[in-house]
Amino acid sequence: MWNIKRKITVQCHPGLPPFAANELRSLGFPVTEEANMHVVTEGTLHDCMYLNLHLRTGNRILWEMGGFELKDSEGLYKNIFEMPWETIIPNDGYFSIHSFAKHESINDTRYPNLKAKDAIVDRIKSKTGRRPDSGNDFNEAVVYFFWNRENCTVYIDTSGETISKHTYRKMPFKAPVAEPLAAAIVQATEWSPSIPLINPMCGSGTIAIEAALKAANIAPGLNRHNFGFKHLIGFDNNAWKTMLASAKSKVNAKINVTIIGSDRDMKALQAARTNAAEAGVASMIKWELCPYENTTLPDGEGIIILNPEYGERMGEESELEAVYKGIGDFFKQRCQGKRGFIFTGNLNLIKKVGLRSSAKWPFFNAKIDSRLVAYDMYEGSKKN
């Protein structure tokens, strides 16, 4: 089973599939499909181990078991019962199920999960004489199925708990950007470690930390101890240890890089420092307690990324207009020769920056429709 090559679906936050696709290609995997919330490649369960370890912009790595046409929940039981679960889930183990189910026959979305669970348990008991336990914890084997109208596809969720949590964020502070989103923002800027990255309004430091992790080639799964694939029949712990050792050997924590994060809130910087230390990149980032406009800007080229407040509550938007205008002035007056980026969930406030953007990327921060907007600050005239 572990060496069989099948479709692998990488689930992502909305807006991140293009960046996950770039990552897959850079890791040597083909991209066969790209949708709003997933990317499809192919590989074995061993490949799923590798992707869980290395992928920065994904949420879950799903290995396809099979698909079928489906008219009702009884058909779900029958088709799932026919799959060889006794070769995948230990009969003395534990598994959980989650799903997407949309069909006219479904009145209670919990019911299809129950039918799928019964099918797996009954199949394993019929083949081995013993039934595994099941429940809602995602800390062992995990099964996922996607049932939309007349079609259903069943997967092994090789991640278990989502890999969107990169394990280092012990102090999230307020309204933090999720780690995969921060990694995608850094990727979108086309930043390379040879030029400075400056992150004013850094909050709990996620964007700066993700840049440092990328620069040092620290795989996001290195410090995580549990994955769904570890609880499947045939899991080779020695192969996993070899994979971990290979990833660790490629870390370059002594790389010469300039990353600066600043915030005017001491509590934010305390959170950022704690998180950076937990991520193993404390020595790579310089933190400054100051307003964004006083942040140190090295001479020459540079990437500047700001994530200002959005003004979600009534009355806040008008108060923040001056902030966004101030960022535009900061770009014009202090950032010549650099490229500035604003990530925001307020599409009205971005108009107050007062500069012509050079590019925009659509994202979602949680459920907030957001944009990453780029501004090129030329030294002299754009023509020159």
mmCIF file of C-alpha atoms in Angstrom:
data_model
loop_
_atom_site.group_PDB
_atom_site.id
_atom_site.type_symbol
_atom_site.label_atom_id
_atom_site.label_comp_id
_atom_site.label_asym_id
_atom_site.label_seq_id
_atom_site.Cartn_x
_atom_site.Cartn_y
_atom_site.Cartn_z
ATOM 1 C CA MET A 1 0.000 0.000 0.000
ATOM 2 C CA TRP A 2 2.780 2.452 0.881
ATOM 3 C CA ASN A 3 4.384 2.274 -2.558
ATOM 4 C CA ILE A 4 1.182 2.638 -4.590
ATOM 5 C CA LYS A 5 1.027 5.939 -6.475
ATOM 6 C CA ARG A 6 -2.313 7.723 -6.397
ATOM 7 C CA LYS A 7 -3.769 11.237 -6.519
ATOM 8 C CA ILE A 8 -2.717 13.503 -3.664
ATOM 9 C CA THR A 9 -4.932 16.493 -2.881
ATOM 10 C CA VAL A 10 -3.404 19.372 -0.939
ATOM 11 C CA GLN A 11 -6.126 21.354 0.815
ATOM 12 C CA CYS A 12 -5.384 25.078 1.206
ATOM 13 C CA HIS A 13 -6.856 28.330 2.459
ATOM 14 C CA PRO A 14 -8.753 30.174 -0.320
ATOM 15 C CA GLY A 15 -6.306 32.052 -2.528
ATOM 16 C CA LEU A 16 -3.301 29.875 -1.635
ATOM 17 C CA PRO A 17 -3.462 27.113 -4.305
ATOM 18 C CA PRO A 18 -1.204 29.019 -6.787
ATOM 19 C CA PHE A 19 1.441 29.281 -4.077
ATOM 20 C CA ALA A 20 1.029 25.655 -2.994
ATOM 21 C CA ALA A 21 1.375 24.697 -6.671
ATOM 22 C CA ASN A 22 4.653 26.630 -6.873
ATOM 23 C CA GLU A 23 5.873 24.825 -3.773
ATOM 24 C CA LEU A 24 4.908 21.426 -5.165
ATOM 25 C CA ARG A 25 6.818 22.075 -8.372
ATOM 26 C CA SER A 26 9.868 23.277 -6.441
ATOM 27 C CA LEU A 27 9.740 20.036 -4.424
ATOM 28 C CA GLY A 28 9.647 17.978 -7.632
ATOM 29 C CA PHE A 29 5.918 17.118 -7.755
ATOM 30 C CA PRO A 30 3.710 17.592 -10.839
ATOM 31 C CA VAL A 31 0.575 19.730 -10.545
ATOM 32 C CA THR A 32 -2.384 18.154 -12.335
ATOM 33 C CA GLU A 33 -5.199 20.376 -11.022
ATOM 34 C CA GLU A 34 -5.510 23.736 -9.293
ATOM 35 C CA ALA A 35 -8.808 24.912 -7.779
ATOM 36 C CA ASN A 36 -9.973 27.561 -5.310
ATOM 37 C CA MET A 37 -9.099 25.589 -2.182
ATOM 38 C CA HIS A 38 -6.897 22.695 -3.299
ATOM 39 C CA VAL A 39 -4.136 21.528 -5.577
ATOM 40 C CA VAL A 40 -3.801 17.995 -6.950
ATOM 41 C CA THR A 41 -0.564 16.108 -7.511
ATOM 42 C CA GLU A 42 0.280 12.401 -7.353
ATOM 43 C CA GLY A 43 2.471 10.126 -5.307
ATOM 44 C CA THR A 44 2.734 7.430 -2.657
ATOM 45 C CA LEU A 45 2.107 7.520 1.060
ATOM 46 C CA HIS A 46 5.868 8.018 1.434
ATOM 47 C CA ASP A 47 5.478 11.127 -0.729
ATOM 48 C CA CYS A 48 2.691 12.273 1.598
ATOM 49 C CA MET A 49 5.138 12.000 4.504
ATOM 50 C CA TYR A 50 7.545 14.242 2.602
ATOM 51 C CA LEU A 51 4.866 16.824 1.785
ATOM 52 C CA ASN A 52 3.639 16.949 5.380
ATOM 53 C CA LEU A 53 7.190 17.719 6.417
ATOM 54 C CA HIS A 54 8.029 20.352 3.795
ATOM 55 C CA LEU A 55 4.908 22.126 2.509
ATOM 56 C CA ARG A 56 4.462 25.653 3.945
ATOM 57 C CA THR A 57 1.222 26.767 2.287
ATOM 58 C CA GLY A 58 -0.971 23.673 2.721
ATOM 59 C CA ASN A 59 -3.549 22.627 5.339
ATOM 60 C CA ARG A 60 -3.915 18.885 4.762
ATOM 61 C CA ILE A 61 -2.333 16.212 2.576
ATOM 62 C CA LEU A 62 -5.037 13.800 1.352
ATOM 63 C CA TRP A 63 -4.121 10.484 -0.321
ATOM 64 C CA GLU A 64 -6.951 9.210 -2.503
ATOM 65 C CA MET A 65 -8.415 5.774 -1.719
ATOM 66 C CA GLY A 66 -11.030 5.789 -4.456
ATOM 67 C CA GLY A 67 -14.179 7.388 -5.806
ATOM 68 C CA PHE A 68 -17.670 6.324 -6.834
ATOM 69 C CA GLU A 69 -21.091 7.575 -7.860
ATOM 70 C CA LEU A 70 -23.390 7.961 -4.874
ATOM 71 C CA LYS A 71 -27.137 8.500 -4.473
ATOM 72 C CA ASP A 72 -27.663 8.088 -0.729
ATOM 73 C CA SER A 73 -26.006 7.263 2.599
ATOM 74 C CA GLU A 74 -26.696 3.542 2.245
ATOM 75 C CA GLY A 75 -24.626 3.587 -0.921
ATOM 76 C CA LEU A 76 -21.917 5.378 1.050
ATOM 77 C CA TYR A 77 -21.792 2.502 3.532
ATOM 78 C CA LYS A 78 -21.661 -0.136 0.768
ATOM 79 C CA ASN A 79 -18.890 1.515 -1.227
ATOM 80 C CA ILE A 80 -16.718 2.357 1.767
ATOM 81 C CA PHE A 81 -17.184 -1.170 3.180
ATOM 82 C CA GLU A 82 -15.668 -2.579 -0.033
ATOM 83 C CA MET A 83 -12.378 -0.718 0.511
ATOM 84 C CA PRO A 84 -9.461 -2.654 2.125
ATOM 85 C CA TRP A 85 -9.407 -0.834 5.470
ATOM 86 C CA GLU A 86 -7.901 -3.846 7.234
ATOM 87 C CA THR A 87 -4.667 -3.126 5.357
ATOM 88 C CA ILE A 88 -4.622 0.534 6.429
ATOM 89 C CA ILE A 89 -6.101 1.035 9.922
ATOM 90 C CA PRO A 90 -4.910 -1.214 12.794
ATOM 91 C CA ASN A 91 -7.709 -3.298 14.295
ATOM 92 C CA ASP A 92 -6.489 -2.327 17.772
ATOM 93 C CA GLY A 93 -6.064 1.337 16.853
ATOM 94 C CA TYR A 94 -8.197 4.459 16.676
ATOM 95 C CA PHE A 95 -9.474 6.542 13.783
ATOM 96 C CA SER A 96 -11.634 9.593 13.145
ATOM 97 C CA ILE A 97 -13.617 10.837 10.164
ATOM 98 C CA HIS A 98 -14.305 14.277 8.747
ATOM 99 C CA SER A 99 -16.020 15.161 5.513
ATOM 100 C CA PHE A 100 -17.693 17.547 3.124
ATOM 101 C CA ALA A 101 -21.159 16.226 2.265
ATOM 102 C CA LYS A 102 -23.701 18.031 0.097
ATOM 103 C CA HIS A 103 -26.597 16.015 -1.242
ATOM 104 C CA GLU A 104 -30.399 16.316 -1.270
ATOM 105 C CA SER A 105 -30.720 13.131 0.808
ATOM 106 C CA ILE A 106 -28.737 14.570 3.724
ATOM 107 C CA ASN A 107 -30.696 16.189 6.535
ATOM 108 C CA ASP A 108 -28.031 15.864 9.231
ATOM 109 C CA THR A 109 -24.399 16.262 8.120
ATOM 110 C CA ARG A 110 -23.286 14.007 10.997
ATOM 111 C CA TYR A 111 -25.162 11.037 9.559
ATOM 112 C CA PRO A 112 -22.848 10.355 6.570
ATOM 113 C CA ASN A 113 -19.849 10.369 8.935
ATOM 114 C CA LEU A 114 -21.601 7.801 11.113
ATOM 115 C CA LYS A 115 -22.351 5.563 8.130
ATOM 116 C CA ALA A 116 -18.737 5.811 6.925
ATOM 117 C CA LYS A 117 -17.443 4.994 10.401
ATOM 118 C CA ASP A 118 -19.724 1.960 10.636
ATOM 119 C CA ALA A 119 -18.572 0.735 7.229
ATOM 120 C CA ILE A 120 -14.893 0.939 8.179
ATOM 121 C CA VAL A 121 -15.399 -0.694 11.586
ATOM 122 C CA ASP A 122 -17.568 -3.469 10.145
ATOM 123 C CA ARG A 123 -15.092 -4.142 7.349
ATOM 124 C CA ILE A 124 -12.121 -4.432 9.704
ATOM 125 C CA LYS A 125 -14.050 -6.654 12.126
ATOM 126 C CA SER A 126 -15.228 -8.911 9.314
ATOM 127 C CA LYS A 127 -11.640 -9.390 8.108
ATOM 128 C CA THR A 128 -9.748 -9.534 11.418
ATOM 129 C CA GLY A 129 -12.294 -10.360 14.101
ATOM 130 C CA ARG A 130 -11.573 -7.150 15.995
ATOM 131 C CA ARG A 131 -12.853 -3.600 15.672
ATOM 132 C CA PRO A 132 -10.845 -0.384 16.160
ATOM 133 C CA ASP A 133 -12.076 2.498 18.305
ATOM 134 C CA SER A 134 -13.273 5.730 16.701
ATOM 135 C CA GLY A 135 -14.100 9.244 17.798
ATOM 136 C CA ASN A 136 -13.571 12.935 17.090
ATOM 137 C CA ASP A 137 -9.879 13.330 18.011
ATOM 138 C CA PHE A 138 -7.545 13.796 15.057
ATOM 139 C CA ASN A 139 -4.467 12.479 16.833
ATOM 140 C CA GLU A 140 -4.293 9.056 15.130
ATOM 141 C CA ALA A 141 -5.533 7.670 11.795
ATOM 142 C CA VAL A 142 -7.897 10.025 9.955
ATOM 143 C CA VAL A 143 -10.255 9.402 7.024
ATOM 144 C CA TYR A 144 -11.813 12.140 4.878
ATOM 145 C CA PHE A 145 -14.488 11.917 2.199
ATOM 146 C CA PHE A 146 -15.818 14.544 -0.204
ATOM 147 C CA TRP A 147 -19.407 13.927 -1.293
ATOM 148 C CA ASN A 148 -20.855 16.519 -3.654
ATOM 149 C CA ARG A 149 -24.170 15.691 -5.338
ATOM 150 C CA GLU A 150 -23.695 12.330 -7.103
ATOM 151 C CA ASN A 151 -19.940 11.880 -6.662
ATOM 152 C CA CYS A 152 -17.912 10.844 -3.632
ATOM 153 C CA THR A 153 -14.146 10.507 -3.161
ATOM 154 C CA VAL A 154 -12.544 8.897 -0.113
ATOM 155 C CA TYR A 155 -9.106 9.810 1.206
ATOM 156 C CA ILE A 156 -6.619 8.991 3.909
ATOM 157 C CA ASP A 157 -5.927 12.294 5.661
ATOM 158 C CA THR A 158 -2.202 11.781 6.170
ATOM 159 C CA SER A 159 -1.862 15.020 8.154
ATOM 160 C CA GLY A 160 -4.309 14.319 10.967
ATOM 161 C CA GLU A 161 -4.272 17.654 12.744
ATOM 162 C CA THR A 162 -3.892 20.412 10.159
ATOM 163 C CA ILE A 163 -0.339 21.222 9.064
ATOM 164 C CA SER A 164 -1.319 24.900 8.800
ATOM 165 C CA LYS A 165 -0.043 25.248 12.373
ATOM 166 C CA HIS A 166 3.742 25.373 12.137
ATOM 167 C CA THR A 167 4.106 24.686 15.891
ATOM 168 C CA TYR A 168 6.073 27.805 16.881
ATOM 169 C CA ARG A 169 3.274 30.295 17.555
ATOM 170 C CA LYS A 170 2.983 30.070 21.331
ATOM 171 C CA MET A 171 1.916 33.742 21.712
ATOM 172 C CA PRO A 172 -0.431 34.691 18.837
ATOM 173 C CA PHE A 173 -1.198 38.246 20.117
ATOM 174 C CA LYS A 174 -4.285 39.736 18.377
ATOM 175 C CA ALA A 175 -5.611 39.004 14.882
ATOM 176 C CA PRO A 176 -2.558 37.020 13.730
ATOM 177 C CA VAL A 177 -2.045 36.019 10.111
ATOM 178 C CA ALA A 178 -2.107 32.218 9.700
ATOM 179 C CA GLU A 179 1.266 30.642 8.978
ATOM 180 C CA PRO A 180 0.443 29.347 5.443
ATOM 181 C CA LEU A 181 -0.950 32.761 4.512
ATOM 182 C CA ALA A 182 2.201 34.478 5.818
ATOM 183 C CA ALA A 183 4.340 32.024 3.841
ATOM 184 C CA ALA A 184 2.306 32.771 0.693
ATOM 185 C CA ILE A 185 2.685 36.529 1.240
ATOM 186 C CA VAL A 186 6.463 36.135 1.443
ATOM 187 C CA GLN A 187 6.404 33.964 -1.685
ATOM 188 C CA ALA A 188 4.289 36.531 -3.569
ATOM 189 C CA THR A 189 6.814 39.302 -2.907
ATOM 190 C CA GLU A 190 9.519 37.216 -4.638
ATOM 191 C CA TRP A 191 11.832 38.047 -1.751
ATOM 192 C CA SER A 192 15.238 36.413 -1.696
ATOM 193 C CA PRO A 193 17.601 36.329 1.326
ATOM 194 C CA SER A 194 20.125 38.445 -0.552
ATOM 195 C CA ILE A 195 18.046 41.600 0.043
ATOM 196 C CA PRO A 196 16.581 42.961 3.302
ATOM 197 C CA LEU A 197 13.019 42.184 4.363
ATOM 198 C CA ILE A 198 11.405 44.775 6.645
ATOM 199 C CA ASN A 199 8.123 44.045 8.426
ATOM 200 C CA PRO A 200 6.752 47.109 10.257
ATOM 201 C CA MET A 201 3.518 46.550 12.202
ATOM 202 C CA CYS A 202 4.809 43.005 12.707
ATOM 203 C CA GLY A 203 2.357 41.965 15.438
ATOM 204 C CA SER A 204 3.306 38.509 16.695
ATOM 205 C CA GLY A 205 5.915 38.236 13.951
ATOM 206 C CA THR A 206 4.461 35.535 11.709
ATOM 207 C CA ILE A 207 5.464 37.112 8.375
ATOM 208 C CA ALA A 208 9.037 37.812 9.493
ATOM 209 C CA ILE A 209 9.345 34.341 11.015
ATOM 210 C CA GLU A 210 8.062 32.600 7.890
ATOM 211 C CA ALA A 211 10.613 34.562 5.843
ATOM 212 C CA ALA A 212 13.394 33.454 8.199
ATOM 213 C CA LEU A 213 12.263 29.821 8.090
ATOM 214 C CA LYS A 214 12.320 29.927 4.308
ATOM 215 C CA ALA A 215 15.736 31.600 4.207
ATOM 216 C CA ALA A 216 17.232 29.030 6.584
ATOM 217 C CA ASN A 217 15.504 26.168 4.751
ATOM 218 C CA ILE A 218 13.841 24.960 7.964
ATOM 219 C CA ALA A 219 11.008 22.597 7.014
ATOM 220 C CA PRO A 220 7.737 23.622 8.715
ATOM 221 C CA GLY A 221 7.089 20.083 9.969
ATOM 222 C CA LEU A 222 10.463 19.539 11.634
ATOM 223 C CA ASN A 223 9.246 20.392 15.126
ATOM 224 C CA ARG A 224 5.917 18.586 14.880
ATOM 225 C CA HIS A 225 5.787 15.187 16.571
ATOM 226 C CA ASN A 226 2.532 13.676 15.337
ATOM 227 C CA PHE A 227 0.960 13.131 11.921
ATOM 228 C CA GLY A 228 -1.918 10.976 10.754
ATOM 229 C CA PHE A 229 0.339 8.775 8.606
ATOM 230 C CA LYS A 230 2.216 7.577 11.700
ATOM 231 C CA HIS A 231 -0.848 5.574 12.766
ATOM 232 C CA LEU A 232 -1.364 3.627 9.552
ATOM 233 C CA ILE A 233 -0.438 -0.031 9.022
ATOM 234 C CA GLY A 234 2.992 -0.250 7.389
ATOM 235 C CA PHE A 235 4.329 3.060 8.673
ATOM 236 C CA ASP A 236 8.140 2.829 8.519
ATOM 237 C CA ASN A 237 9.559 4.820 11.414
ATOM 238 C CA ASN A 238 13.132 4.304 10.178
ATOM 239 C CA ALA A 239 12.225 5.829 6.792
ATOM 240 C CA TRP A 240 10.645 8.766 8.638
ATOM 241 C CA LYS A 241 13.768 9.255 10.766
ATOM 242 C CA THR A 242 15.880 9.252 7.599
ATOM 243 C CA MET A 243 13.565 11.864 6.058
ATOM 244 C CA LEU A 244 13.856 14.046 9.175
ATOM 245 C CA ALA A 245 17.643 13.699 9.242
ATOM 246 C CA SER A 246 17.849 14.728 5.580
ATOM 247 C CA ALA A 247 15.705 17.818 6.232
ATOM 248 C CA LYS A 248 17.796 18.778 9.267
ATOM 249 C CA SER A 249 21.036 18.413 7.299
ATOM 250 C CA LYS A 250 19.811 21.013 4.796
ATOM 251 C CA VAL A 251 19.061 23.689 7.412
ATOM 252 C CA ASN A 252 21.265 26.775 7.110
ATOM 253 C CA ALA A 253 20.535 28.745 10.278
ATOM 254 C CA LYS A 254 23.769 30.746 9.870
ATOM 255 C CA ILE A 255 22.740 32.260 6.551
ATOM 256 C CA ASN A 256 23.575 35.954 6.251
ATOM 257 C CA VAL A 257 20.199 37.649 5.997
ATOM 258 C CA THR A 258 18.631 40.958 7.069
ATOM 259 C CA ILE A 259 15.103 40.657 8.467
ATOM 260 C CA ILE A 260 13.679 43.472 10.601
ATOM 261 C CA GLY A 261 10.350 43.399 12.408
ATOM 262 C CA SER A 262 8.955 46.403 14.272
ATOM 263 C CA ASP A 263 5.874 47.281 16.283
ATOM 264 C CA ARG A 264 4.935 50.083 18.638
ATOM 265 C CA ASP A 265 3.347 47.616 21.084
ATOM 266 C CA MET A 266 5.761 45.989 23.541
ATOM 267 C CA LYS A 267 3.403 43.030 24.037
ATOM 268 C CA ALA A 268 3.464 42.364 20.294
ATOM 269 C CA LEU A 269 7.266 42.313 20.268
ATOM 270 C CA GLN A 270 7.352 40.021 23.283
ATOM 271 C CA ALA A 271 5.088 37.621 21.416
ATOM 272 C CA ALA A 272 7.214 37.928 18.258
ATOM 273 C CA ARG A 273 10.459 37.237 20.129
ATOM 274 C CA THR A 274 8.937 34.219 21.886
ATOM 275 C CA ASN A 275 7.623 32.806 18.614
ATOM 276 C CA ALA A 276 10.900 33.395 16.770
ATOM 277 C CA ALA A 277 12.831 31.599 19.503
ATOM 278 C CA GLU A 278 10.388 28.677 19.359
ATOM 279 C CA ALA A 279 10.858 28.535 15.567
ATOM 280 C CA GLY A 280 14.647 28.492 15.924
ATOM 281 C CA VAL A 281 15.199 31.765 14.051
ATOM 282 C CA ALA A 282 15.675 34.221 16.941
ATOM 283 C CA SER A 283 19.173 35.179 15.787
ATOM 284 C CA MET A 284 17.993 35.914 12.233
ATOM 285 C CA ILE A 285 15.493 38.672 13.024
ATOM 286 C CA LYS A 286 16.075 42.105 14.530
ATOM 287 C CA TRP A 287 13.073 43.415 16.472
ATOM 288 C CA GLU A 288 12.474 47.128 17.025
ATOM 289 C CA LEU A 289 10.012 48.875 19.366
ATOM 290 C CA CYS A 290 8.869 51.896 17.356
ATOM 291 C CA PRO A 291 6.099 53.280 15.127
ATOM 292 C CA TYR A 292 6.227 51.844 11.615
ATOM 293 C CA GLU A 293 7.553 55.104 10.124
ATOM 294 C CA ASN A 294 10.658 54.956 12.363
ATOM 295 C CA THR A 295 11.631 51.410 11.408
ATOM 296 C CA THR A 296 15.261 51.000 10.322
ATOM 297 C CA LEU A 297 15.518 50.818 6.526
ATOM 298 C CA PRO A 298 18.834 49.496 5.158
ATOM 299 C CA ASP A 299 20.215 51.266 2.091
ATOM 300 C CA GLY A 300 19.559 49.870 -1.355
ATOM 301 C CA GLU A 301 16.993 47.297 -2.331
ATOM 302 C CA GLY A 302 14.466 45.919 0.096
ATOM 303 C CA ILE A 303 11.057 44.326 0.549
ATOM 304 C CA ILE A 304 8.733 46.095 3.011
ATOM 305 C CA ILE A 305 5.566 44.319 4.178
ATOM 306 C CA LEU A 306 2.934 45.965 6.374
ATOM 307 C CA ASN A 307 -0.253 44.416 7.737
ATOM 308 C CA PRO A 308 -2.217 47.370 9.171
ATOM 309 C CA GLU A 309 -5.508 47.061 11.043
ATOM 310 C CA TYR A 310 -8.647 46.624 8.941
ATOM 311 C CA GLY A 311 -11.223 48.547 10.966
ATOM 312 C CA GLU A 312 -13.801 45.774 11.231
ATOM 313 C CA ARG A 313 -15.995 47.550 13.818
ATOM 314 C CA MET A 314 -18.286 50.495 13.167
ATOM 315 C CA GLY A 315 -16.454 53.814 13.213
ATOM 316 C CA GLU A 316 -12.960 52.342 13.017
ATOM 317 C CA GLU A 317 -12.598 52.695 9.256
ATOM 318 C CA SER A 318 -12.699 56.497 9.305
ATOM 319 C CA GLU A 319 -10.120 56.547 12.107
ATOM 320 C CA LEU A 320 -7.777 54.345 10.050
ATOM 321 C CA GLU A 321 -7.881 56.489 6.909
ATOM 322 C CA ALA A 322 -5.020 58.593 8.265
ATOM 323 C CA VAL A 323 -3.000 55.442 8.983
ATOM 324 C CA TYR A 324 -3.248 54.205 5.405
ATOM 325 C CA LYS A 325 -2.464 57.662 4.038
ATOM 326 C CA GLY A 326 0.526 57.763 6.382
ATOM 327 C CA ILE A 327 1.796 54.462 5.010
ATOM 328 C CA GLY A 328 1.627 55.949 1.521
ATOM 329 C CA ASP A 329 3.658 58.952 2.717
ATOM 330 C CA PHE A 330 6.139 56.598 4.412
ATOM 331 C CA PHE A 331 6.601 54.705 1.155
ATOM 332 C CA LYS A 332 7.114 57.925 -0.841
ATOM 333 C CA GLN A 333 9.422 59.676 1.594
ATOM 334 C CA ARG A 334 11.578 56.911 3.042
ATOM 335 C CA CYS A 335 11.397 53.866 0.790
ATOM 336 C CA GLN A 336 12.891 54.944 -2.539
ATOM 337 C CA GLY A 337 14.494 52.047 -4.383
ATOM 338 C CA LYS A 338 12.469 49.473 -2.487
ATOM 339 C CA ARG A 339 9.260 47.552 -3.058
ATOM 340 C CA GLY A 340 6.435 48.015 -0.569
ATOM 341 C CA PHE A 341 3.543 45.671 0.161
ATOM 342 C CA ILE A 342 0.365 46.213 2.168
ATOM 343 C CA PHE A 343 -1.732 43.255 3.252
ATOM 344 C CA THR A 344 -5.227 44.322 4.263
ATOM 345 C CA GLY A 345 -8.758 43.060 4.666
ATOM 346 C CA ASN A 346 -10.257 46.497 3.968
ATOM 347 C CA LEU A 347 -10.558 47.174 0.258
ATOM 348 C CA ASN A 348 -11.810 50.710 0.853
ATOM 349 C CA LEU A 349 -8.934 51.809 3.062
ATOM 350 C CA ILE A 350 -6.324 50.653 0.561
ATOM 351 C CA LYS A 351 -7.539 53.467 -1.698
ATOM 352 C CA LYS A 352 -6.326 55.990 0.901
ATOM 353 C CA VAL A 353 -2.676 55.039 0.383
ATOM 354 C CA GLY A 354 -2.531 57.487 -2.485
ATOM 355 C CA LEU A 355 -0.102 55.522 -4.650
ATOM 356 C CA ARG A 356 -0.560 53.574 -7.852
ATOM 357 C CA SER A 357 -0.144 49.871 -7.191
ATOM 358 C CA SER A 358 2.000 47.666 -9.427
ATOM 359 C CA ALA A 359 0.313 44.329 -8.565
ATOM 360 C CA LYS A 360 -2.443 42.805 -6.429
ATOM 361 C CA TRP A 361 -3.070 39.296 -5.099
ATOM 362 C CA PRO A 362 -6.456 38.109 -3.739
ATOM 363 C CA PHE A 363 -6.381 36.255 -0.404
ATOM 364 C CA PHE A 364 -8.681 35.416 2.470
ATOM 365 C CA ASN A 365 -7.573 36.088 6.034
ATOM 366 C CA ALA A 366 -9.875 33.716 7.894
ATOM 367 C CA LYS A 367 -13.168 34.659 6.148
ATOM 368 C CA ILE A 368 -12.134 38.230 5.320
ATOM 369 C CA ASP A 369 -11.712 39.044 1.630
ATOM 370 C CA SER A 370 -8.202 40.509 1.555
ATOM 371 C CA ARG A 371 -5.545 41.811 -0.802
ATOM 372 C CA LEU A 372 -1.779 41.955 -0.932
ATOM 373 C CA VAL A 373 -0.979 45.158 -2.827
ATOM 374 C CA ALA A 374 2.462 45.992 -4.211
ATOM 375 C CA TYR A 375 4.004 49.441 -4.741
ATOM 376 C CA ASP A 376 7.276 50.116 -6.546
ATOM 377 C CA MET A 377 9.176 53.082 -5.111
ATOM 378 C CA TYR A 378 11.660 54.212 -7.740
ATOM 379 C CA GLU A 379 14.720 56.325 -7.057
ATOM 380 C CA GLY A 380 14.309 59.342 -9.313
ATOM 381 C CA SER A 381 11.691 58.869 -12.010
ATOM 382 C CA LYS A 382 10.162 55.581 -13.089
ATOM 383 C CA LYS A 383 11.456 56.216 -16.606
ATOM 384 C CA ASN A 384 15.034 56.558 -15.389
#
